[in-house]
Tab-separated table of C-alpha atoms and ligand atoms in Angstrom:
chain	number	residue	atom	x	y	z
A	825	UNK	CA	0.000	0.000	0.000
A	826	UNK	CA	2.803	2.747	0.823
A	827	UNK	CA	4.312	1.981	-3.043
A	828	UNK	CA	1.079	2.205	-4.409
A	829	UNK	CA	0.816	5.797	-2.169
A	830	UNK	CA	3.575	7.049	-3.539
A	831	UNK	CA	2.809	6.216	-6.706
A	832	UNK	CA	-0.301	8.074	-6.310
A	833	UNK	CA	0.867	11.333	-4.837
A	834	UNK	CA	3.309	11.844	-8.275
A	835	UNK	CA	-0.199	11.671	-10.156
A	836	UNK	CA	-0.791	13.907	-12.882
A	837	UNK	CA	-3.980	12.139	-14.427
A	838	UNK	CA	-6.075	14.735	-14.318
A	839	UNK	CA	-6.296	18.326	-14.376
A	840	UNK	CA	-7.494	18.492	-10.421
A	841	UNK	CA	-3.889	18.152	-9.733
A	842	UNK	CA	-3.197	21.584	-11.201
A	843	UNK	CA	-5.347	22.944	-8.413
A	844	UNK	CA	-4.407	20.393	-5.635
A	845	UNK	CA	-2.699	21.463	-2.263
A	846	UNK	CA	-2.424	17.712	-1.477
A	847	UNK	CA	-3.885	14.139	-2.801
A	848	UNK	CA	-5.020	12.606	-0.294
A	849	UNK	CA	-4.517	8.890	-0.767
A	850	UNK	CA	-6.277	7.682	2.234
A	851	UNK	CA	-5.577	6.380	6.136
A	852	UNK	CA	-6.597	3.789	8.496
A	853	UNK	CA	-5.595	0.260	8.920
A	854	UNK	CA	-5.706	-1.851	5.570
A	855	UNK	CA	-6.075	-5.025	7.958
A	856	UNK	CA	-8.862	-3.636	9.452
A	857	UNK	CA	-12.169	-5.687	7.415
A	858	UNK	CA	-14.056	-2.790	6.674
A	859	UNK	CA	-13.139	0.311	3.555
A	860	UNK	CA	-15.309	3.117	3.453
A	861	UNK	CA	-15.352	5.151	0.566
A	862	UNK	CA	-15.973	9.058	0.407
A	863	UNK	CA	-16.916	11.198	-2.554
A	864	UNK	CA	-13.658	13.556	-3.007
A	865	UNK	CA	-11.609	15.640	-0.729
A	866	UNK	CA	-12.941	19.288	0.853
A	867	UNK	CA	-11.063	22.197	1.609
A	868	UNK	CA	-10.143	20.885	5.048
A	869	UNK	CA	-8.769	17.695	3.763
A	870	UNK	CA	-7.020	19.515	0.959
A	871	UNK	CA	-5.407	21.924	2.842
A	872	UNK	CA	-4.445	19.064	5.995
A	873	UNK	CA	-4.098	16.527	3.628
A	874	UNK	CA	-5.625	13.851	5.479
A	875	UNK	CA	-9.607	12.378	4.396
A	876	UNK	CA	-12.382	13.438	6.499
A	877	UNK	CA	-10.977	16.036	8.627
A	878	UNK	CA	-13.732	18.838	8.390
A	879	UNK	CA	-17.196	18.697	9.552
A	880	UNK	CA	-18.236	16.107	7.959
A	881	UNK	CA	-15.392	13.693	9.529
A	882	UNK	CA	-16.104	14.782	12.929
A	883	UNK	CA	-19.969	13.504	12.770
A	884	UNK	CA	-18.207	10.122	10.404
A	885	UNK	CA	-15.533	9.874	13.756
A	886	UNK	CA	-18.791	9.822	15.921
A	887	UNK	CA	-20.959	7.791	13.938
A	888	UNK	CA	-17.808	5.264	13.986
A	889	UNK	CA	-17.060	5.558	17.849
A	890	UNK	CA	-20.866	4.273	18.448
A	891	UNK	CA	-20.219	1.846	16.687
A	892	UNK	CA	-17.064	0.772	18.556
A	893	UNK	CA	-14.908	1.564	15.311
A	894	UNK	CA	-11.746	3.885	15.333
A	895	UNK	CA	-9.582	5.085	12.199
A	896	UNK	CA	-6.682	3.560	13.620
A	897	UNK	CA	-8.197	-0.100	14.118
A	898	UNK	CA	-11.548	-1.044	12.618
A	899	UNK	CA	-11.451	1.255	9.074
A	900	UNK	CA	-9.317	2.348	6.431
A	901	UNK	CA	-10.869	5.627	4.695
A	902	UNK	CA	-10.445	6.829	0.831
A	903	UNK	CA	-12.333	8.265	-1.828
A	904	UNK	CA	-13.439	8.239	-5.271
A	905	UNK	CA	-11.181	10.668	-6.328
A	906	UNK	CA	-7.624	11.782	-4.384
A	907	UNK	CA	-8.021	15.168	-5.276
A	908	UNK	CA	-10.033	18.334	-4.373
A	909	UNK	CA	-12.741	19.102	-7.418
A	910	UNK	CA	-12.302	23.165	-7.029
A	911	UNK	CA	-15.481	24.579	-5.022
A	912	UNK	CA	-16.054	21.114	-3.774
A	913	UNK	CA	-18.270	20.009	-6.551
A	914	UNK	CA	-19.061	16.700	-7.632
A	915	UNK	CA	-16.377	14.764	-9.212
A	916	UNK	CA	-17.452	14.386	-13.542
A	917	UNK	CA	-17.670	10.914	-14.449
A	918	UNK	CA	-13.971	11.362	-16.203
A	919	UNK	CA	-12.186	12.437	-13.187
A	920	UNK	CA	-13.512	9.583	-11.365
A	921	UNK	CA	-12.564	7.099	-14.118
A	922	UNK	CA	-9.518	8.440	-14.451
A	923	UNK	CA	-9.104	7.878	-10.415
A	924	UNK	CA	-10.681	4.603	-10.372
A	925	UNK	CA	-7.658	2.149	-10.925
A	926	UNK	CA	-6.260	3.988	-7.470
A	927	UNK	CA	-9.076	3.261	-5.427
A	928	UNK	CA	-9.188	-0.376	-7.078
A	929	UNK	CA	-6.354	-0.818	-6.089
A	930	UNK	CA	-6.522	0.232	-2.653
A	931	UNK	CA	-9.286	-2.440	-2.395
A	932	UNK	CA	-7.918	-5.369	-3.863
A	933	UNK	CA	-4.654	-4.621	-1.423
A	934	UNK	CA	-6.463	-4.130	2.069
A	935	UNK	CA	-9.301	-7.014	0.443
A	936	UNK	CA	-12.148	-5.803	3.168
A	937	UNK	CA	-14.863	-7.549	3.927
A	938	UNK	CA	-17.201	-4.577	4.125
A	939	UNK	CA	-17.310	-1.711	2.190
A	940	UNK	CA	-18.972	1.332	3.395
A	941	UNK	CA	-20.084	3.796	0.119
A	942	UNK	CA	-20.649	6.966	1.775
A	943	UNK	CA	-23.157	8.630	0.262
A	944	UNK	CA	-24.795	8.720	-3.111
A	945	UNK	CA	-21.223	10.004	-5.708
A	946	UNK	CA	-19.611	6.917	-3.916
A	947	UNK	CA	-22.678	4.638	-4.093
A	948	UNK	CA	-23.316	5.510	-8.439
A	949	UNK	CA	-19.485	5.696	-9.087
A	950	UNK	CA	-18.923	1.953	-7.797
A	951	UNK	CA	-22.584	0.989	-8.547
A	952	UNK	CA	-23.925	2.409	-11.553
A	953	UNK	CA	-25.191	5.645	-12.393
A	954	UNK	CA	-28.918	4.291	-11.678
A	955	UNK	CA	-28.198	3.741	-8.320
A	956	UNK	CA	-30.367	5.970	-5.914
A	957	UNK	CA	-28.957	6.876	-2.393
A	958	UNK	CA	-32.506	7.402	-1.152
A	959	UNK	CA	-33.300	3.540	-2.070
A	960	UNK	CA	-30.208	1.564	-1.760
A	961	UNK	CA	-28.997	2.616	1.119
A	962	UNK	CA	-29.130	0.395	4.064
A	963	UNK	CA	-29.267	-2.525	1.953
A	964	UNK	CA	-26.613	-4.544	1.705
A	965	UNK	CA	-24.873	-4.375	-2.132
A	966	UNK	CA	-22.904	-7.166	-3.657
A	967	UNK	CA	-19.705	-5.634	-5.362
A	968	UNK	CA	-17.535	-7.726	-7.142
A	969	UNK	CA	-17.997	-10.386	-4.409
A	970	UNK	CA	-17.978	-8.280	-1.569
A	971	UNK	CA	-20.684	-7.011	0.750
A	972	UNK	CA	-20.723	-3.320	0.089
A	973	UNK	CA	-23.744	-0.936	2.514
A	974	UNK	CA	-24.266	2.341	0.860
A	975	UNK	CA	-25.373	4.759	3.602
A	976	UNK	CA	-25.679	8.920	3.945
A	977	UNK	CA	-22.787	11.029	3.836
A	978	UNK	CA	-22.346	12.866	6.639
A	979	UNK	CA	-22.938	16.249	4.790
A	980	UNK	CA	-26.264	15.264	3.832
A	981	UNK	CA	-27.203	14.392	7.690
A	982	UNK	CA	-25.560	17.836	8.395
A	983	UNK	CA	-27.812	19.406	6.123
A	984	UNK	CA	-30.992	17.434	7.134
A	985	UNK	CA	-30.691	15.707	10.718
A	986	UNK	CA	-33.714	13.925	9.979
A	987	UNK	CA	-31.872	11.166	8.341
A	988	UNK	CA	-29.537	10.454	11.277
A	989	UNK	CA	-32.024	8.007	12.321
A	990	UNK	CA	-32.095	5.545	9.171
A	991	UNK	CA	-28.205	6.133	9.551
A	992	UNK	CA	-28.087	4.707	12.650
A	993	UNK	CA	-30.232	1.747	11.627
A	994	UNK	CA	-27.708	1.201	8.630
A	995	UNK	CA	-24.628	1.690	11.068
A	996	UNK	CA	-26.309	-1.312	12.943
A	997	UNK	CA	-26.093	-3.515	10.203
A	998	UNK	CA	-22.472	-3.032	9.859
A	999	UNK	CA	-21.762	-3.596	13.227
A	1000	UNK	CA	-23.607	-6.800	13.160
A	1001	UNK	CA	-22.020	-8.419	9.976
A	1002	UNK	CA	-19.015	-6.962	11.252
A	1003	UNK	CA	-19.239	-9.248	14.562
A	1004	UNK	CA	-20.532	-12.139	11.978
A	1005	UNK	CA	-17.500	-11.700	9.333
A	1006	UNK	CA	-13.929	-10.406	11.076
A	1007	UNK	CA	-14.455	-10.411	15.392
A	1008	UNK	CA	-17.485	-11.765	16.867
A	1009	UNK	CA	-16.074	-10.424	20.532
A	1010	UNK	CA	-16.110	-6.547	19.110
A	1011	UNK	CA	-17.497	-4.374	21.320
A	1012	UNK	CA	-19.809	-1.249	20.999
A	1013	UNK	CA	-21.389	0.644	23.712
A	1014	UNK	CA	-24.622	1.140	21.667
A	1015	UNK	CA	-25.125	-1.914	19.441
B	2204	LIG	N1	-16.109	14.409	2.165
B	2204	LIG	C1	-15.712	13.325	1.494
B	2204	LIG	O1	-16.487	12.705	0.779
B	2204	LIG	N2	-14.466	12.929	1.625
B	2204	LIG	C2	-13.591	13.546	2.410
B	2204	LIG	O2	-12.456	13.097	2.489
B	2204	LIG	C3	-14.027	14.669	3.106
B	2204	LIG	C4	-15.283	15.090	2.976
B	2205	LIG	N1	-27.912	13.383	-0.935
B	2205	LIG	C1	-26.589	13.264	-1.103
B	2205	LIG	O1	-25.972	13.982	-1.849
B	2205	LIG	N2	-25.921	12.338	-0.424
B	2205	LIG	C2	-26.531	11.518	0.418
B	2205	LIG	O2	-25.868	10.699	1.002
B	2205	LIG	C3	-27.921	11.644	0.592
B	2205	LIG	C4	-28.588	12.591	-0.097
């Protein structure tokens, strides 16, 4: 995995790079059984160069610490794309094909047994573009043989609160396959 990072932070794929302050290749433990996958670097991340370091990865570090789950342990965190779409928007369907073979990659080396899409870019990029957020999510997915649970982002919960509840309920899940598929003694306060 540290080849294949440095590999990646010499990239020059895409025209995001021009604008880049960092890519940000991902963190966590690659051992750890589960892989959640963001949508793209923010300003935060781009500035800090870490993933999920602004508001929305304090409520993701909360929603993981119910669940018993730290970045250091239980979850290794990347994204569709490595690089900071200027004004945060969506990554095109070309800079995330472009990116793909990265996050591939990343997969196939840390081979998880759950994947976590976070929210509905990461849930149509590794999907299909049919796939809705708003009725996939808390259903488990299978993605080329592995159990993948597409779920909110934490933005959208940030922006409407009202869907921390199903979030929960699809957190749940996790925790329980989790307990069924790499440590049936984990332990979480909540679940
Ligand atoms: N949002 C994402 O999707 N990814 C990050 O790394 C940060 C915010
Ligand atoms: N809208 C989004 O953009 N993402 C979600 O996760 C849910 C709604």
């Amino acid at each position: 995995m540290e080849t294949l990072r440095n590999e990646v932070l010499q990239c020059q794929k895409c025209h995001l790079a021009a604008t880049r302050q960092h890519v940000i290749f991902g963190e966590g433990n690659i051992h750890a059984g589960v892989f959640i996958i963001g949508e793209a670097p923010g300003r935060d991340e781009d500035r800090i160069g870490r993933p999920f370091v602004g508001k929305s990865g304090q409520l993701l570090d909360k929603i993981l610490d119910a669940c018993g789950f730290n970045r250091k342990d239980h979850v290794y965190i990347s994204n569709i794309v490595k690089c900071r779409p200027p004004d945060n928007r969506v990554p095109t369907p070309q800079e995330a094909a472009v990116c793909m073979p990265w996050l591939l990659k990343q997969i196939e080396l840390a081979d998880p047994k759950i994947i976590i899409l976070l929210g509905a870019t990461a849930l149509r990029y590794m999907a299909g573009s049919s796939y809705k957020i708003t009725v996939e999510r808390g259903n488990w997915l299978i993605w080329q043989n592995r159990l993948a649970m597409p779920v909110y982002h934490p933005a959208a919960l940030l922006r409407n609160p009202g869907l921390k509840r199903d979030t929960w309920e699809d957190f749940k899940k996790v925790v329980y396959k989790y307990r069924e598929l790499v440590n049936p003694q984990h332990y979480s306060r909540y679940v």
